[in-house]
Amino acid sequence: MCGIPPFKPINLVFDIDDTMYNLMEPFQKAHEKFFAGRVQTDSTELFRKSRIYSDIILAHEKEGKIPREDSFHERLRMTYRDAGLEITREESSRFETEYRYRQTVITMFDFMKDVLDYCKEEQIPIAALTNGNHEGQWRKVEALNLQKWFLPEQIFISGDIGYHKPDVHAFMAVGESMHFLPERTWYIGDTYESDIAGASQAGWRTIWLNHRMRPCPDTAGAADKELTSGDGLLTFIRSLL
């Protein structure tokens, strides 16, 4: 029938941070500028810690336990405290300014451009689900030019929908809005705890883009597919069709 797109057996939902671009680079640049000579811990480990604390602080912010204006400072303070450095509010403010600037000049992974181009060409239904507040995440959307592949109504930010990954309701909100059946929906993300575990609990299939080579925290292993490099992502998606 003319004008009706062909049926596709899958829907794809993408995480943004560290799945579509190198999230560590803005952190690393800010660290090198302000704190590199003051701690022994390398930036990779500090970044890993900051990701853990980011999720904790974001959950506390949502629950009203911490004001939004204090969130970044607390996340950074906890990260560097573990490295033996106590930082001031002024220091974290300077770090944040540099970090936010670096996030405006991020570039998408080449493999992700290929994947999204393929989805567009094959008319595969897609969406994005990311944790964070609207302003910060939307700046990344614009920096990555996601509008090339996604309509605004296909981009879901936890601060807007009221649920924070790994809360199963975050994934359900996307599924209901996009009319995605859980058993046909695949979620692609880099963080096991919030992306893979959360999506699995919602009944979705999952692709763990484990390019940071993190050990799986779950002995059962909820991911349907684990990739340690983005280079294999397009090949796997093609196999699903």
Short mmCIF file of C-alpha atoms in Angstrom, two decimals:
data_model
loop_
_atom_site.label_atom_id
_atom_site.label_comp_id
_atom_site.label_asym_id
_atom_site.label_seq_id
_atom_site.Cartn_x
_atom_site.Cartn_y
_atom_site.Cartn_z
CA MET A 1 0.00 0.00 0.00
CA CYS A 2 1.46 3.31 -1.10
CA GLY A 3 2.61 5.64 1.68
CA ILE A 4 2.72 3.00 4.43
CA PRO A 5 6.25 2.27 5.68
CA PRO A 6 7.32 -1.39 5.67
CA PHE A 7 6.87 -3.32 8.90
CA LYS A 8 10.01 -3.73 10.96
CA PRO A 9 10.37 -6.49 13.56
CA ILE A 10 12.35 -4.28 15.96
CA ASN A 11 12.34 -0.87 17.59
CA LEU A 12 15.60 0.69 18.78
CA VAL A 13 15.97 3.03 21.75
CA PHE A 14 19.33 4.69 22.40
CA ASP A 15 21.04 6.07 25.46
CA ILE A 16 22.96 9.30 24.74
CA ASP A 17 25.76 9.85 27.28
CA ASP A 18 28.83 7.71 26.49
CA THR A 19 26.75 5.71 24.01
CA MET A 20 26.51 8.28 21.22
CA TYR A 21 29.63 10.28 22.08
CA ASN A 22 32.71 10.16 24.31
CA LEU A 23 31.38 11.45 27.63
CA MET A 24 34.78 11.11 29.26
CA GLU A 25 36.43 13.73 27.04
CA PRO A 26 34.72 16.84 28.54
CA PHE A 27 35.47 15.54 32.05
CA GLN A 28 39.06 14.70 31.14
CA LYS A 29 39.72 18.14 29.65
CA ALA A 30 38.35 19.92 32.72
CA HIS A 31 40.31 17.61 35.04
CA GLU A 32 43.55 18.28 33.18
CA LYS A 33 42.99 22.02 33.42
CA PHE A 34 42.24 22.21 37.15
CA PHE A 35 43.16 19.11 39.13
CA ALA A 36 45.60 16.88 37.22
CA GLY A 37 48.62 17.83 39.32
CA ARG A 38 46.81 17.53 42.64
CA VAL A 39 45.73 13.88 42.68
CA GLN A 40 47.37 10.56 41.89
CA THR A 41 44.22 8.91 40.55
CA ASP A 42 44.03 8.93 36.75
CA SER A 43 41.21 10.64 34.91
CA THR A 44 39.68 7.36 33.71
CA GLU A 45 39.06 6.16 37.27
CA LEU A 46 37.84 9.60 38.34
CA PHE A 47 35.42 9.65 35.42
CA ARG A 48 34.10 6.22 36.40
CA LYS A 49 33.51 7.41 39.95
CA SER A 50 31.83 10.60 38.72
CA ARG A 51 29.37 8.53 36.68
CA ILE A 52 28.42 6.52 39.76
CA TYR A 53 27.98 9.62 41.88
CA SER A 54 26.08 11.38 39.09
CA ASP A 55 23.36 8.73 39.21
CA ILE A 56 23.22 8.86 43.01
CA ILE A 57 22.99 12.66 43.11
CA LEU A 58 20.43 12.77 40.30
CA ALA A 59 18.22 10.37 42.26
CA HIS A 60 18.59 12.52 45.38
CA GLU A 61 17.72 15.63 43.39
CA LYS A 62 14.57 13.97 42.06
CA GLU A 63 13.57 12.98 45.59
CA GLY A 64 14.06 16.55 46.81
CA LYS A 65 16.98 15.64 49.06
CA ILE A 66 19.37 18.02 47.35
CA PRO A 67 18.76 21.30 45.48
CA ARG A 68 19.47 21.20 41.79
CA GLU A 69 22.02 24.03 42.09
CA ASP A 70 24.08 21.87 44.46
CA SER A 71 24.02 18.69 42.37
CA PHE A 72 27.13 19.14 40.26
CA HIS A 73 29.22 20.35 43.21
CA GLU A 74 28.21 17.35 45.31
CA ARG A 75 28.94 14.92 42.50
CA LEU A 76 32.39 16.43 41.94
CA ARG A 77 33.15 16.81 45.64
CA MET A 78 32.44 13.11 46.25
CA THR A 79 34.48 12.07 43.21
CA TYR A 80 37.61 13.96 44.26
CA ARG A 81 37.15 13.19 47.94
CA ASP A 82 37.67 9.54 47.05
CA ALA A 83 40.97 10.58 45.44
CA GLY A 84 42.05 12.37 48.62
CA LEU A 85 41.29 15.91 47.50
CA GLU A 86 38.79 18.23 49.14
CA ILE A 87 37.58 20.81 46.61
CA THR A 88 35.80 24.08 47.29
CA ARG A 89 32.57 25.33 45.80
CA GLU A 90 34.55 27.87 43.78
CA GLU A 91 36.80 25.16 42.36
CA SER A 92 33.87 22.97 41.38
CA SER A 93 32.19 25.99 39.78
CA ARG A 94 35.24 26.64 37.58
CA PHE A 95 35.38 22.94 36.70
CA GLU A 96 31.68 22.93 35.80
CA THR A 97 32.04 25.96 33.54
CA GLU A 98 34.81 24.26 31.59
CA TYR A 99 32.98 20.93 31.57
CA ARG A 100 29.74 22.48 30.26
CA TYR A 101 31.64 24.30 27.54
CA ARG A 102 33.34 21.08 26.45
CA GLN A 103 29.93 19.43 26.20
CA THR A 104 28.88 21.98 23.57
CA VAL A 105 31.67 20.84 21.24
CA ILE A 106 31.15 17.09 21.52
CA THR A 107 31.08 14.96 18.37
CA MET A 108 29.20 11.76 17.73
CA PHE A 109 31.01 8.45 17.43
CA ASP A 110 31.45 7.57 13.75
CA PHE A 111 29.92 4.14 14.26
CA MET A 112 26.80 5.74 15.75
CA LYS A 113 26.35 7.98 12.72
CA ASP A 114 26.45 4.85 10.55
CA VAL A 115 23.88 3.13 12.77
CA LEU A 116 21.48 6.08 12.75
CA ASP A 117 21.87 6.53 8.99
CA TYR A 118 21.02 2.86 8.56
CA CYS A 119 17.95 3.20 10.80
CA LYS A 120 16.77 6.16 8.76
CA GLU A 121 17.36 4.39 5.48
CA GLU A 122 15.59 1.21 6.63
CA GLN A 123 12.82 3.16 8.42
CA ILE A 124 13.49 1.40 11.71
CA PRO A 125 11.44 3.02 14.52
CA ILE A 126 13.82 4.73 16.95
CA ALA A 127 13.84 6.84 20.11
CA ALA A 128 16.36 8.11 22.67
CA LEU A 129 16.12 7.88 26.45
CA THR A 130 18.63 9.71 28.63
CA ASN A 131 19.01 10.71 32.27
CA GLY A 132 19.45 14.36 33.20
CA ASN A 133 17.70 17.70 33.25
CA HIS A 134 16.10 19.19 30.15
CA GLU A 135 18.51 22.08 29.58
CA GLY A 136 21.71 20.09 29.95
CA GLN A 137 20.62 17.13 27.87
CA TRP A 138 19.05 19.23 25.16
CA ARG A 139 22.35 21.10 24.73
CA LYS A 140 23.90 17.73 23.94
CA VAL A 141 21.07 16.90 21.53
CA GLU A 142 21.84 20.08 19.62
CA ALA A 143 25.62 19.63 19.77
CA LEU A 144 25.26 16.13 18.32
CA ASN A 145 22.71 17.30 15.74
CA LEU A 146 20.34 14.53 16.77
CA GLN A 147 17.51 16.36 15.01
CA LYS A 148 18.93 14.86 11.81
CA TRP A 149 17.61 11.47 12.91
CA PHE A 150 15.10 12.10 15.73
CA LEU A 151 11.99 14.21 16.00
CA PRO A 152 11.66 16.09 19.31
CA GLU A 153 8.90 13.72 20.40
CA GLN A 154 11.30 10.78 19.97
CA ILE A 155 13.75 12.16 22.55
CA PHE A 156 12.95 11.40 26.20
CA ILE A 157 14.81 13.07 29.09
CA SER A 158 14.33 11.82 32.63
CA GLY A 159 13.88 15.34 33.98
CA ASP A 160 10.93 15.80 31.62
CA ILE A 161 9.19 12.45 32.00
CA GLY A 162 9.62 12.30 35.78
CA TYR A 163 11.37 8.92 35.92
CA HIS A 164 15.08 8.26 36.17
CA LYS A 165 16.77 5.16 34.77
CA PRO A 166 16.91 2.40 35.98
CA ASP A 167 13.32 2.99 37.14
CA VAL A 168 11.24 0.68 34.97
CA HIS A 169 8.68 3.46 34.57
CA ALA A 170 11.17 5.48 32.50
CA PHE A 171 11.27 2.72 29.91
CA MET A 172 7.53 2.14 30.11
CA ALA A 173 6.91 5.85 29.47
CA VAL A 174 8.91 5.65 26.26
CA GLY A 175 7.22 2.44 25.17
CA GLU A 176 3.75 3.81 25.76
CA SER A 177 4.44 7.11 24.03
CA MET A 178 6.08 5.46 21.00
CA HIS A 179 3.67 2.48 20.92
CA PHE A 180 6.63 0.09 21.15
CA LEU A 181 5.89 -3.48 22.19
CA PRO A 182 8.45 -4.53 24.86
CA GLU A 183 9.35 -7.82 23.18
CA ARG A 184 10.25 -5.99 19.94
CA THR A 185 12.19 -3.18 21.58
CA TRP A 186 15.98 -3.14 21.98
CA TYR A 187 17.76 -0.67 24.25
CA ILE A 188 21.36 0.31 23.51
CA GLY A 189 23.36 1.75 26.41
CA ASP A 190 26.79 1.83 28.02
CA THR A 191 25.90 1.61 31.72
CA TYR A 192 24.89 -1.81 32.98
CA GLU A 193 23.06 -0.75 36.14
CA SER A 194 20.86 2.00 34.71
CA ASP A 195 20.63 1.01 31.05
CA ILE A 196 20.75 -2.76 30.79
CA ALA A 197 19.23 -3.78 34.11
CA GLY A 198 16.48 -1.16 33.84
CA ALA A 199 15.51 -2.00 30.28
CA SER A 200 15.55 -5.73 31.02
CA GLN A 201 13.14 -5.22 33.91
CA ALA A 202 10.81 -3.44 31.49
CA GLY A 203 10.79 -6.54 29.28
CA TRP A 204 12.99 -4.99 26.59
CA ARG A 205 15.90 -6.68 24.84
CA THR A 206 19.27 -5.08 25.46
CA ILE A 207 22.61 -4.33 23.83
CA TRP A 208 25.33 -3.46 26.34
CA LEU A 209 27.83 -1.20 24.58
CA ASN A 210 30.58 -1.94 27.06
CA HIS A 211 33.35 0.01 25.37
CA ARG A 212 34.80 0.96 28.78
CA MET A 213 35.37 -2.77 29.42
CA ARG A 214 33.63 -2.73 32.80
CA PRO A 215 33.09 -6.04 34.60
CA CYS A 216 29.48 -7.14 34.69
CA PRO A 217 28.07 -6.55 38.19
CA ASP A 218 25.38 -9.18 37.68
CA THR A 219 26.40 -12.83 37.64
CA ALA A 220 23.20 -13.69 35.76
CA GLY A 221 24.13 -11.24 32.97
CA ALA A 222 20.93 -9.52 31.85
CA ALA A 223 22.29 -8.18 28.55
CA ASP A 224 21.08 -10.01 25.45
CA LYS A 225 24.18 -8.85 23.60
CA GLU A 226 27.44 -7.35 24.89
CA LEU A 227 29.73 -5.42 22.56
CA THR A 228 33.11 -4.11 23.67
CA SER A 229 33.40 -1.94 20.58
CA GLY A 230 30.90 0.14 18.66
CA ASP A 231 32.25 -1.26 15.42
CA GLY A 232 30.09 -4.37 15.75
CA LEU A 233 26.85 -2.54 16.52
CA LEU A 234 25.66 -2.00 12.95
CA THR A 235 26.40 -5.60 12.00
CA PHE A 236 24.38 -6.87 14.95
CA ILE A 237 21.42 -4.58 14.20
CA ARG A 238 21.41 -5.80 10.61
CA SER A 239 21.29 -9.37 11.89
CA LEU A 240 18.13 -8.54 13.86
CA LEU A 241 16.33 -7.71 10.62
#
